[in-house]
PDB file of C-alpha atoms in Angstrom:
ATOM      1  CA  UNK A  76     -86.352 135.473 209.326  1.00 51.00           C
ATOM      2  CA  UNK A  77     -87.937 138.468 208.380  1.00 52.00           C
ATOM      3  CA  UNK A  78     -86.818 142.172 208.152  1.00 51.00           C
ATOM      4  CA  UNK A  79     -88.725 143.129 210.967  1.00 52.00           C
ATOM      5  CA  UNK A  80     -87.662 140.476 213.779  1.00 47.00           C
ATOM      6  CA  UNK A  81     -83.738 141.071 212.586  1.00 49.00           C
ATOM      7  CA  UNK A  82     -84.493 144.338 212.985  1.00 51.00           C
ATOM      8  CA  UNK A  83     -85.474 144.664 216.408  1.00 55.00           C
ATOM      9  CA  UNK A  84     -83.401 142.174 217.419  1.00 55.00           C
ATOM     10  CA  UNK A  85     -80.704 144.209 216.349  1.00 57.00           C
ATOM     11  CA  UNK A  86     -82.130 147.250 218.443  1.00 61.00           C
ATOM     12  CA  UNK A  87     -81.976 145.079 221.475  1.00 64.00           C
ATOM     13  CA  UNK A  88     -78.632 143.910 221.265  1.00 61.00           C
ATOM     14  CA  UNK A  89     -77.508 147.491 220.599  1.00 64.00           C
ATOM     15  CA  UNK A  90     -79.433 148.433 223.924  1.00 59.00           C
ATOM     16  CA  UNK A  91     -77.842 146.386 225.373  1.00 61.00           C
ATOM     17  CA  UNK A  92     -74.572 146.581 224.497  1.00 65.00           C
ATOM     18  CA  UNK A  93     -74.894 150.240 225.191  1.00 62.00           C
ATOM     19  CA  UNK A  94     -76.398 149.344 228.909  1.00 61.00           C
ATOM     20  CA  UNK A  95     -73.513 147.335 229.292  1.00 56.00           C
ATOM     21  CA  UNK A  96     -70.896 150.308 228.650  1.00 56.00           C
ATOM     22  CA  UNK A  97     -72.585 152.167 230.708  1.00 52.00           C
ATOM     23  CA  UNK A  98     -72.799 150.176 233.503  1.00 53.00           C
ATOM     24  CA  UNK A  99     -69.153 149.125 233.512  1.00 55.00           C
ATOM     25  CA  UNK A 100     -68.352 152.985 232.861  1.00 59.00           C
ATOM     26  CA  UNK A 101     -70.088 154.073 236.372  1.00 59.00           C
ATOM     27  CA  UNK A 102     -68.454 151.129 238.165  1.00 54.00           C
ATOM     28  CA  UNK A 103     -64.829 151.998 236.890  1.00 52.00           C
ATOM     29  CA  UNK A 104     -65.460 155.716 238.290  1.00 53.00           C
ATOM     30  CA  UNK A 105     -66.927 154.342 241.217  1.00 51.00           C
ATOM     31  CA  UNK A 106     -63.183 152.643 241.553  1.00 57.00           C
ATOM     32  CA  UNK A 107     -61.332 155.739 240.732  1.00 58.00           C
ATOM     33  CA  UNK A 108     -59.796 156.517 244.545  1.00 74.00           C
ATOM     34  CA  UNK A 109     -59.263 159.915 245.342  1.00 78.00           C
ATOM     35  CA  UNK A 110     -56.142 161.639 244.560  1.00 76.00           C
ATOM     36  CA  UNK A 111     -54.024 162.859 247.213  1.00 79.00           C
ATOM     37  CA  UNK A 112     -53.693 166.508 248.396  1.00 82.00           C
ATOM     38  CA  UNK A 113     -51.058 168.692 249.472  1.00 84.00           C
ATOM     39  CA  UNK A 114     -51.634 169.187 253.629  1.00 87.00           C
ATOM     40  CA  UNK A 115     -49.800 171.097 255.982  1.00 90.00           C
ATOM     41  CA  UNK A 116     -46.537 169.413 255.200  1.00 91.00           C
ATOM     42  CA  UNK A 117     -46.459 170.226 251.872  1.00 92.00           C
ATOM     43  CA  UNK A 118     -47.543 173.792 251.626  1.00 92.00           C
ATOM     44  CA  UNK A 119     -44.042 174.239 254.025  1.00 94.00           C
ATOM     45  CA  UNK A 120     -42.159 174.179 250.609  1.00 94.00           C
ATOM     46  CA  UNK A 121     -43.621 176.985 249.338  1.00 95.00           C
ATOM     47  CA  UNK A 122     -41.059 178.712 250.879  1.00 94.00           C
ATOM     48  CA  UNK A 123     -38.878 178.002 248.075  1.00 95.00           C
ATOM     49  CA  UNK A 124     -40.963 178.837 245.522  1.00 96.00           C
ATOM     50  CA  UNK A 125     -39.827 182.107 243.328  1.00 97.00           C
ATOM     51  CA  UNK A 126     -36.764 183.055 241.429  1.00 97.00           C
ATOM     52  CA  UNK A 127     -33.195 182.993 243.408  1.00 96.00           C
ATOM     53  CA  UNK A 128     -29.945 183.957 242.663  1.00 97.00           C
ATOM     54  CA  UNK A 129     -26.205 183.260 244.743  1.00 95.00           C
ATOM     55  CA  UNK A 130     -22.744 184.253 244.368  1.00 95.00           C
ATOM     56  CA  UNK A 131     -20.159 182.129 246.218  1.00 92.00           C
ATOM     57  CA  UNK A 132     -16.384 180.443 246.200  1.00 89.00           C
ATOM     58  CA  UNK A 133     -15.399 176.837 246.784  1.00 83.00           C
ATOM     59  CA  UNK A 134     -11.996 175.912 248.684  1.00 84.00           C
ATOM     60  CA  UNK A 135      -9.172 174.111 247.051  1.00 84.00           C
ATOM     61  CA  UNK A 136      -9.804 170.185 246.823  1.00 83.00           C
ATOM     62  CA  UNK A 137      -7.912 167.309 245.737  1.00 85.00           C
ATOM     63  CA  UNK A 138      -9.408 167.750 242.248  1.00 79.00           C
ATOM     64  CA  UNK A 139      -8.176 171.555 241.923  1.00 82.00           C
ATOM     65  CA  UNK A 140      -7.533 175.035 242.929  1.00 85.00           C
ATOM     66  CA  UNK A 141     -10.915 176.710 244.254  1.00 82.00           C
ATOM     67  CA  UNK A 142     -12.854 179.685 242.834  1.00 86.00           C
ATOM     68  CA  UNK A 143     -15.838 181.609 242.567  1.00 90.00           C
ATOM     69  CA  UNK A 144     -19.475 180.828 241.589  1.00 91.00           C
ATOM     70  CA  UNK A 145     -22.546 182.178 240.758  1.00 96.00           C
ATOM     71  CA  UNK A 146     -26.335 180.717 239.675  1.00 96.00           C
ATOM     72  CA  UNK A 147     -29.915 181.238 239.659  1.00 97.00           C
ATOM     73  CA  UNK A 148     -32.424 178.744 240.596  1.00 96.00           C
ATOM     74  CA  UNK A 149     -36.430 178.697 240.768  1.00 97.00           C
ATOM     75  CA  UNK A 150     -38.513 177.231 242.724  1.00 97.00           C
ATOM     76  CA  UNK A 151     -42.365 175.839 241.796  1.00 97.00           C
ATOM     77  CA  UNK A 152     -44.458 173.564 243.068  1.00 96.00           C
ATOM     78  CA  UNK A 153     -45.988 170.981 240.903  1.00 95.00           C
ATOM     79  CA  UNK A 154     -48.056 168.311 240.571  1.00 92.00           C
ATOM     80  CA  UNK A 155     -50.923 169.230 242.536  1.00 89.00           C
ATOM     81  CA  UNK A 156     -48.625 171.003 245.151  1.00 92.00           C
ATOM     82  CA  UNK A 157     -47.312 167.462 246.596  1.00 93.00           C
ATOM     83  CA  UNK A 158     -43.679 168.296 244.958  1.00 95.00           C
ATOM     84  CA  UNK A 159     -41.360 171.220 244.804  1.00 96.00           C
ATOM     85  CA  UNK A 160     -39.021 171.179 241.671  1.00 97.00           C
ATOM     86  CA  UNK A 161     -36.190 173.150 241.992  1.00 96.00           C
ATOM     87  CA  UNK A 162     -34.132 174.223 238.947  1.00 97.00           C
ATOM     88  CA  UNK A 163     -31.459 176.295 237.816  1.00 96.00           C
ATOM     89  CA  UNK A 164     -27.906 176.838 236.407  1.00 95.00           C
ATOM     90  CA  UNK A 165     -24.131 177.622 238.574  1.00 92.00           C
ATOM     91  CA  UNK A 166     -21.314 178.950 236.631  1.00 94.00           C
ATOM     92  CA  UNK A 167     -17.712 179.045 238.167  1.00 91.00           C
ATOM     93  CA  UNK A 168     -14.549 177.280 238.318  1.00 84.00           C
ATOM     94  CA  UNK A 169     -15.085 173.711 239.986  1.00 79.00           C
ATOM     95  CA  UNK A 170     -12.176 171.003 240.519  1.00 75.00           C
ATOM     96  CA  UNK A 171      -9.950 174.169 238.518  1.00 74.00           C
ATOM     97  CA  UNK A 172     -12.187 174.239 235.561  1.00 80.00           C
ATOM     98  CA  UNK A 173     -14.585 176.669 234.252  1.00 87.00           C
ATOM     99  CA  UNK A 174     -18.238 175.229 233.730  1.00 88.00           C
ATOM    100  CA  UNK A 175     -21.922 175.770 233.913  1.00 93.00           C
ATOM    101  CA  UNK A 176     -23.963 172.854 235.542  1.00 90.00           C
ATOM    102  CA  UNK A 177     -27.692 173.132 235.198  1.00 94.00           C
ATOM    103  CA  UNK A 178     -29.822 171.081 237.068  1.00 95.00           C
ATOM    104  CA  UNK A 179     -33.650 169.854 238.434  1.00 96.00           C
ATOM    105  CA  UNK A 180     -33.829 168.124 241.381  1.00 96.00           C
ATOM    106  CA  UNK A 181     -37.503 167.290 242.935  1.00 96.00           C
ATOM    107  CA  UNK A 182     -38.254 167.485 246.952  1.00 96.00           C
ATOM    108  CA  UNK A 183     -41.798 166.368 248.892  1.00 95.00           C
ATOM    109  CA  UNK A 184     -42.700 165.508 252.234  1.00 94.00           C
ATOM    110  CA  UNK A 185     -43.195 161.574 253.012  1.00 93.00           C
ATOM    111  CA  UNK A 186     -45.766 161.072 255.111  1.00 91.00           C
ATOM    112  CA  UNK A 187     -45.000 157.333 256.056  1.00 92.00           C
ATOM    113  CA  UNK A 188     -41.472 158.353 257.339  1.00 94.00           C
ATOM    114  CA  UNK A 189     -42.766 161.981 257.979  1.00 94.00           C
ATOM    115  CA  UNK A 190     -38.919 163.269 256.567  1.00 95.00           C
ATOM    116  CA  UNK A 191     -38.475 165.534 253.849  1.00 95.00           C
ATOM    117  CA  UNK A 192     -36.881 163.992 250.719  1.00 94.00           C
ATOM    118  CA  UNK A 193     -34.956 165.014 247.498  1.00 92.00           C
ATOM    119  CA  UNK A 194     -33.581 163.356 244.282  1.00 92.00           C
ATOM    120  CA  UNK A 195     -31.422 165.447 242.447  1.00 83.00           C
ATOM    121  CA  UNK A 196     -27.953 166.240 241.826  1.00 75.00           C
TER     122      UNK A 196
END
């Protein structure tokens, strides 16, 4: 074979290869399906968002004697505003002990079952 046929063989094939990607690149995006949006649902826990702060006092239970409590939490929405985190930190005495519980608990709207749902502590 000579120089010149590998040569432009080889641009071909490259062509095509490239062609190829290409192709399959436009018809993976063309798959892509639109990502969801926050609606009207949604946009009601924006309520929450901003910085918060509580004082309070738990009754005596079987685990202990009561006491008083106090935290901070915040409030942002994330992910696109479909979720609302929620995070923050109590101190107080709990069950007759003295501790500080920090914690991040999620909350969205479901609009199959059209409730509003947490996970969380």
């Amino acid at each position: 074979m000579s120089t010149t046929f590998k040569q432009n063989h080889l641009g071909k094939l490259t062509l095509l290869a490239v062609s190829f990607c290409l192709l399959l690149s436009g018809f993976v995006q063309a798959q892509t399906p639109n990502p969801p949006h926050a609606g009207a649902d949604q946009m009601k826990l924006e309520l929450y968002v901003g910085e918060w702060s509580y004082t309070g006092s738990g009754s005596e239970t079987p685990l202990g004697p009561g006491g008083k409590f106090a935290g901070t939490s915040t409030g942002r929405m994330v992910l696109d505003g479909l979720f609302l985190e929620w995070s923050g930190e109590d101190k107080g005495v709990f069950g007759g002990k003295e501790i500080t519980l920090k914690f991040v608990e999620m909350f969205w709207f479901d609009p199959i079952t059209k409730n509003y749902l947490s996970h969380g502590p």
